[in-house]
């Protein structure tokens, strides 16, 4: 399998993080967190370029050290707490095409906070993306809670209700319609979708592919580093 010159891999890693300070470069099994995702990206044989989009010189330096490119620094207005991911991806695509003088037809975005994924998970996503013909395809994991059975919300009158009302009463979660958690790990996009400046990924009529729970862990808070370390050790990823 040889790299495809039209596949750009992006890793978006801003310096700000409310949950864990400098999360993206915090050590995990002896290397910065982002390094695990860079290694996974480089190990997937189809990608041609691995580019880190960041607003921090320190993150850029570390990304370079582990083999990723940083041909630009992300503008501050695309790196705030309220800035969306898609504008940052559009910027990364346009700057990468300008830098490499190459057109990238597919953008694979990997979140740096998902260190337990594998290149095999990425390949599974790629195969689903190719089969689907959709503009967007993302990873998901079977949800442990179900809005038709054991997830509730409070309505405008203050009454507690199921989030989704089933057609008939359900005796168990297993009999409820299947639902998935978006696990913030792997996203495939077609170039034309991003350059259309979509409002959200839902504008691309997305497809999902299911990841096994052991590959789908996302680091969001302090205790997650401890869990991720254990999961990586148990899976032989370190």
mmCIF file of C-alpha atoms in Angstrom:
data_model
loop_
_atom_site.group_PDB
_atom_site.id
_atom_site.type_symbol
_atom_site.label_atom_id
_atom_site.label_comp_id
_atom_site.label_asym_id
_atom_site.label_seq_id
_atom_site.Cartn_x
_atom_site.Cartn_y
_atom_site.Cartn_z
ATOM 1 C CA UNK A 1 0.000 0.000 0.000
ATOM 2 C CA UNK A 2 1.460 3.373 -1.020
ATOM 3 C CA UNK A 3 0.573 6.869 0.219
ATOM 4 C CA UNK A 4 -2.141 8.731 -1.693
ATOM 5 C CA UNK A 5 -0.898 12.222 -2.564
ATOM 6 C CA UNK A 6 -4.456 13.531 -2.321
ATOM 7 C CA UNK A 7 -5.078 12.585 1.338
ATOM 8 C CA UNK A 8 -4.206 15.229 3.928
ATOM 9 C CA UNK A 9 -4.132 14.233 7.601
ATOM 10 C CA UNK A 10 -4.815 17.068 10.036
ATOM 11 C CA UNK A 11 -4.379 17.167 13.809
ATOM 12 C CA UNK A 12 -5.890 20.246 15.460
ATOM 13 C CA UNK A 13 -4.252 21.107 18.783
ATOM 14 C CA UNK A 14 -4.717 24.529 20.306
ATOM 15 C CA UNK A 15 -2.916 25.578 23.476
ATOM 16 C CA UNK A 16 -6.031 26.452 25.458
ATOM 17 C CA UNK A 17 -7.807 23.689 27.377
ATOM 18 C CA UNK A 18 -10.331 24.199 30.148
ATOM 19 C CA UNK A 19 -10.243 20.641 31.467
ATOM 20 C CA UNK A 20 -6.483 19.987 31.668
ATOM 21 C CA UNK A 21 -3.773 22.647 31.344
ATOM 22 C CA UNK A 22 -1.644 22.162 28.187
ATOM 23 C CA UNK A 23 -3.430 18.850 27.660
ATOM 24 C CA UNK A 24 -2.176 18.220 24.130
ATOM 25 C CA UNK A 25 1.486 18.119 25.169
ATOM 26 C CA UNK A 26 1.108 16.575 28.598
ATOM 27 C CA UNK A 27 3.185 13.377 28.917
ATOM 28 C CA UNK A 28 1.401 10.061 28.449
ATOM 29 C CA UNK A 29 3.568 6.948 28.669
ATOM 30 C CA UNK A 30 6.697 9.047 28.354
ATOM 31 C CA UNK A 31 5.796 11.156 25.310
ATOM 32 C CA UNK A 32 3.538 14.180 24.758
ATOM 33 C CA UNK A 33 -0.118 13.266 24.236
ATOM 34 C CA UNK A 34 -0.149 14.601 20.673
ATOM 35 C CA UNK A 35 2.791 12.349 19.756
ATOM 36 C CA UNK A 36 0.595 9.243 19.979
ATOM 37 C CA UNK A 37 -1.775 10.611 17.339
ATOM 38 C CA UNK A 38 1.109 11.745 15.122
ATOM 39 C CA UNK A 39 2.562 8.235 15.271
ATOM 40 C CA UNK A 40 -0.808 6.695 14.382
ATOM 41 C CA UNK A 41 -1.179 9.092 11.446
ATOM 42 C CA UNK A 42 2.295 8.296 10.139
ATOM 43 C CA UNK A 43 1.670 4.561 10.544
ATOM 44 C CA UNK A 44 -1.461 4.666 8.373
ATOM 45 C CA UNK A 45 0.036 4.050 4.936
ATOM 46 C CA UNK A 46 -2.493 5.929 2.799
ATOM 47 C CA UNK A 47 -1.894 9.478 4.061
ATOM 48 C CA UNK A 48 0.619 11.672 2.254
ATOM 49 C CA UNK A 49 1.022 14.623 4.643
ATOM 50 C CA UNK A 50 0.469 14.926 8.391
ATOM 51 C CA UNK A 51 -0.134 18.546 9.364
ATOM 52 C CA UNK A 52 -0.690 19.923 12.863
ATOM 53 C CA UNK A 53 -2.843 23.040 13.146
ATOM 54 C CA UNK A 54 -1.938 24.913 16.316
ATOM 55 C CA UNK A 55 -1.756 28.415 17.728
ATOM 56 C CA UNK A 56 1.230 27.543 19.959
ATOM 57 C CA UNK A 57 4.899 27.562 18.958
ATOM 58 C CA UNK A 58 5.672 24.949 21.634
ATOM 59 C CA UNK A 59 3.084 22.519 20.255
ATOM 60 C CA UNK A 60 4.425 23.151 16.737
ATOM 61 C CA UNK A 61 7.969 22.386 17.889
ATOM 62 C CA UNK A 62 6.908 19.122 19.535
ATOM 63 C CA UNK A 63 4.824 18.144 16.506
ATOM 64 C CA UNK A 64 7.861 18.634 14.253
ATOM 65 C CA UNK A 65 9.987 16.578 16.622
ATOM 66 C CA UNK A 66 7.637 13.599 16.206
ATOM 67 C CA UNK A 67 7.392 13.841 12.427
ATOM 68 C CA UNK A 68 4.420 16.091 11.670
ATOM 69 C CA UNK A 69 4.547 19.268 9.600
ATOM 70 C CA UNK A 70 3.528 22.710 10.839
ATOM 71 C CA UNK A 71 3.658 24.953 7.753
ATOM 72 C CA UNK A 72 1.481 27.608 9.412
ATOM 73 C CA UNK A 73 0.343 28.851 12.815
ATOM 74 C CA UNK A 74 -3.394 28.885 13.364
ATOM 75 C CA UNK A 75 -4.816 32.430 13.671
ATOM 76 C CA UNK A 76 -5.998 33.425 17.142
ATOM 77 C CA UNK A 77 -9.633 33.847 16.070
ATOM 78 C CA UNK A 78 -9.704 30.169 15.045
ATOM 79 C CA UNK A 79 -8.259 28.990 18.371
ATOM 80 C CA UNK A 80 -10.690 30.373 20.953
ATOM 81 C CA UNK A 81 -12.930 28.303 23.239
ATOM 82 C CA UNK A 82 -15.918 29.195 21.064
ATOM 83 C CA UNK A 83 -14.299 28.724 17.646
ATOM 84 C CA UNK A 84 -15.689 25.803 15.658
ATOM 85 C CA UNK A 85 -13.586 22.946 14.310
ATOM 86 C CA UNK A 86 -14.655 23.259 10.674
ATOM 87 C CA UNK A 87 -13.231 26.778 10.129
ATOM 88 C CA UNK A 88 -9.889 25.544 11.519
ATOM 89 C CA UNK A 89 -9.969 22.582 9.117
ATOM 90 C CA UNK A 90 -10.785 24.815 6.158
ATOM 91 C CA UNK A 91 -7.843 27.052 7.083
ATOM 92 C CA UNK A 92 -5.556 24.015 7.428
ATOM 93 C CA UNK A 93 -6.637 22.666 4.042
ATOM 94 C CA UNK A 94 -6.155 25.959 2.227
ATOM 95 C CA UNK A 95 -2.784 26.678 3.832
ATOM 96 C CA UNK A 96 -1.546 23.121 3.209
ATOM 97 C CA UNK A 97 -2.544 23.246 -0.458
ATOM 98 C CA UNK A 98 -0.799 26.584 -0.805
ATOM 99 C CA UNK A 99 2.340 25.324 0.954
ATOM 100 C CA UNK A 100 2.587 22.003 -0.907
ATOM 101 C CA UNK A 101 1.213 23.287 -4.234
ATOM 102 C CA UNK A 102 -1.003 20.218 -4.238
ATOM 103 C CA UNK A 103 -4.729 19.535 -4.191
ATOM 104 C CA UNK A 104 -5.954 17.330 -1.333
ATOM 105 C CA UNK A 105 -9.277 15.675 -2.169
ATOM 106 C CA UNK A 106 -9.719 13.983 1.214
ATOM 107 C CA UNK A 107 -9.019 15.377 4.668
ATOM 108 C CA UNK A 108 -8.627 12.942 7.557
ATOM 109 C CA UNK A 109 -8.854 14.750 10.883
ATOM 110 C CA UNK A 110 -7.555 12.967 13.983
ATOM 111 C CA UNK A 111 -8.216 14.343 17.442
ATOM 112 C CA UNK A 112 -5.045 14.418 19.604
ATOM 113 C CA UNK A 113 -7.026 13.477 22.716
ATOM 114 C CA UNK A 114 -7.765 9.950 21.433
ATOM 115 C CA UNK A 115 -4.483 8.078 21.999
ATOM 116 C CA UNK A 116 -5.841 4.511 22.029
ATOM 117 C CA UNK A 117 -6.957 4.338 18.396
ATOM 118 C CA UNK A 118 -4.911 2.261 15.950
ATOM 119 C CA UNK A 119 -4.046 2.519 12.236
ATOM 120 C CA UNK A 120 -6.460 -0.396 11.766
ATOM 121 C CA UNK A 121 -9.265 1.766 13.182
ATOM 122 C CA UNK A 122 -8.354 4.482 10.670
ATOM 123 C CA UNK A 123 -8.372 1.959 7.814
ATOM 124 C CA UNK A 124 -11.809 0.735 8.895
ATOM 125 C CA UNK A 125 -13.043 4.319 8.738
ATOM 126 C CA UNK A 126 -11.480 4.824 5.313
ATOM 127 C CA UNK A 127 -13.189 1.725 3.910
ATOM 128 C CA UNK A 128 -16.568 2.885 5.238
ATOM 129 C CA UNK A 129 -16.014 6.408 3.888
ATOM 130 C CA UNK A 130 -15.152 5.052 0.440
ATOM 131 C CA UNK A 131 -18.132 2.692 0.336
ATOM 132 C CA UNK A 132 -20.606 5.298 1.533
ATOM 133 C CA UNK A 133 -19.815 7.994 -1.014
ATOM 134 C CA UNK A 134 -20.794 10.555 1.639
ATOM 135 C CA UNK A 135 -19.036 13.879 2.106
ATOM 136 C CA UNK A 136 -18.364 13.143 5.785
ATOM 137 C CA UNK A 137 -17.705 9.977 7.786
ATOM 138 C CA UNK A 138 -16.869 9.889 11.496
ATOM 139 C CA UNK A 139 -16.121 7.364 14.205
ATOM 140 C CA UNK A 140 -18.623 6.426 16.882
ATOM 141 C CA UNK A 141 -19.041 3.823 19.594
ATOM 142 C CA UNK A 142 -22.173 2.020 20.759
ATOM 143 C CA UNK A 143 -23.708 4.152 23.517
ATOM 144 C CA UNK A 144 -24.011 2.699 27.004
ATOM 145 C CA UNK A 145 -27.088 4.833 27.697
ATOM 146 C CA UNK A 146 -30.069 5.120 25.373
ATOM 147 C CA UNK A 147 -32.339 8.186 24.976
ATOM 148 C CA UNK A 148 -35.309 5.882 24.275
ATOM 149 C CA UNK A 149 -34.814 3.963 27.515
ATOM 150 C CA UNK A 150 -32.647 5.480 30.262
ATOM 151 C CA UNK A 151 -31.774 9.089 29.365
ATOM 152 C CA UNK A 152 -34.080 11.839 30.577
ATOM 153 C CA UNK A 153 -34.520 15.595 30.297
ATOM 154 C CA UNK A 154 -36.698 18.191 32.001
ATOM 155 C CA UNK A 155 -39.333 19.751 29.749
ATOM 156 C CA UNK A 156 -40.502 23.376 29.716
ATOM 157 C CA UNK A 157 -43.037 22.628 32.456
ATOM 158 C CA UNK A 158 -40.434 21.042 34.712
ATOM 159 C CA UNK A 159 -41.513 17.445 34.152
ATOM 160 C CA UNK A 160 -38.895 14.737 33.676
ATOM 161 C CA UNK A 161 -39.290 12.866 30.391
ATOM 162 C CA UNK A 162 -37.370 10.421 28.244
ATOM 163 C CA UNK A 163 -35.216 12.291 25.742
ATOM 164 C CA UNK A 164 -36.767 10.281 22.886
ATOM 165 C CA UNK A 165 -40.240 8.779 23.186
ATOM 166 C CA UNK A 166 -40.366 5.200 21.879
ATOM 167 C CA UNK A 167 -43.311 3.978 19.805
ATOM 168 C CA UNK A 168 -44.083 1.466 22.559
ATOM 169 C CA UNK A 169 -42.857 0.762 26.087
ATOM 170 C CA UNK A 170 -39.450 -0.922 26.141
ATOM 171 C CA UNK A 171 -38.558 -3.667 28.602
ATOM 172 C CA UNK A 172 -34.789 -3.322 28.184
ATOM 173 C CA UNK A 173 -32.101 -1.127 26.644
ATOM 174 C CA UNK A 174 -31.316 -3.898 24.180
ATOM 175 C CA UNK A 175 -34.794 -3.579 22.664
ATOM 176 C CA UNK A 176 -34.391 0.169 22.075
ATOM 177 C CA UNK A 177 -33.257 1.609 18.720
ATOM 178 C CA UNK A 178 -29.472 1.582 18.341
ATOM 179 C CA UNK A 179 -27.672 4.816 19.199
ATOM 180 C CA UNK A 180 -23.992 5.752 19.198
ATOM 181 C CA UNK A 181 -21.686 8.164 20.997
ATOM 182 C CA UNK A 182 -19.544 10.351 18.763
ATOM 183 C CA UNK A 183 -16.156 9.570 20.272
ATOM 184 C CA UNK A 184 -14.133 12.522 18.898
ATOM 185 C CA UNK A 185 -11.459 10.445 17.220
ATOM 186 C CA UNK A 186 -11.569 9.995 13.418
ATOM 187 C CA UNK A 187 -13.247 12.186 10.792
ATOM 188 C CA UNK A 188 -13.049 11.949 6.998
ATOM 189 C CA UNK A 189 -14.128 14.904 4.820
ATOM 190 C CA UNK A 190 -14.310 15.488 1.095
ATOM 191 C CA UNK A 191 -12.504 18.629 -0.034
ATOM 192 C CA UNK A 192 -15.524 20.149 -1.770
ATOM 193 C CA UNK A 193 -17.595 19.794 1.392
ATOM 194 C CA UNK A 194 -15.134 21.800 3.489
ATOM 195 C CA UNK A 195 -14.655 24.451 0.811
ATOM 196 C CA UNK A 196 -18.428 24.968 0.636
ATOM 197 C CA UNK A 197 -18.086 26.551 4.122
ATOM 198 C CA UNK A 198 -20.693 24.311 5.797
ATOM 199 C CA UNK A 199 -22.415 25.328 8.997
ATOM 200 C CA UNK A 200 -21.793 21.922 10.573
ATOM 201 C CA UNK A 201 -20.775 18.399 9.620
ATOM 202 C CA UNK A 202 -24.491 17.499 9.457
ATOM 203 C CA UNK A 203 -24.672 19.475 6.214
ATOM 204 C CA UNK A 204 -22.641 16.632 4.668
ATOM 205 C CA UNK A 205 -25.269 13.911 5.332
ATOM 206 C CA UNK A 206 -22.586 11.988 7.268
ATOM 207 C CA UNK A 207 -21.989 8.282 7.636
ATOM 208 C CA UNK A 208 -20.581 6.710 10.795
ATOM 209 C CA UNK A 209 -18.366 3.729 11.395
ATOM 210 C CA UNK A 210 -18.324 1.881 14.673
ATOM 211 C CA UNK A 211 -15.128 1.617 16.694
ATOM 212 C CA UNK A 212 -14.656 -0.981 19.430
ATOM 213 C CA UNK A 213 -14.957 0.520 22.928
ATOM 214 C CA UNK A 214 -11.306 -0.216 23.689
ATOM 215 C CA UNK A 215 -10.256 2.049 20.786
ATOM 216 C CA UNK A 216 -12.694 4.831 21.501
ATOM 217 C CA UNK A 217 -11.424 6.539 24.647
ATOM 218 C CA UNK A 218 -11.203 10.364 24.649
ATOM 219 C CA UNK A 219 -9.182 12.384 27.179
ATOM 220 C CA UNK A 220 -11.215 15.276 28.538
ATOM 221 C CA UNK A 221 -10.261 15.662 32.199
ATOM 222 C CA UNK A 222 -7.474 14.901 34.655
ATOM 223 C CA UNK A 223 -8.495 11.367 35.604
ATOM 224 C CA UNK A 224 -8.706 10.359 31.939
ATOM 225 C CA UNK A 225 -4.904 10.327 31.708
ATOM 226 C CA UNK A 226 -4.772 7.569 34.330
ATOM 227 C CA UNK A 227 -7.418 5.545 32.490
ATOM 228 C CA UNK A 228 -5.723 6.058 29.113
ATOM 229 C CA UNK A 229 -2.374 4.900 30.497
ATOM 230 C CA UNK A 230 -3.948 1.691 31.762
ATOM 231 C CA UNK A 231 -5.886 1.071 28.540
ATOM 232 C CA UNK A 232 -2.783 1.552 26.386
ATOM 233 C CA UNK A 233 -0.788 -0.806 28.582
ATOM 234 C CA UNK A 234 -3.485 -3.493 28.521
ATOM 235 C CA UNK A 235 -3.751 -3.254 24.719
ATOM 236 C CA UNK A 236 0.003 -3.437 24.196
ATOM 237 C CA UNK A 237 0.142 0.004 22.585
ATOM 238 C CA UNK A 238 3.226 1.069 24.561
#
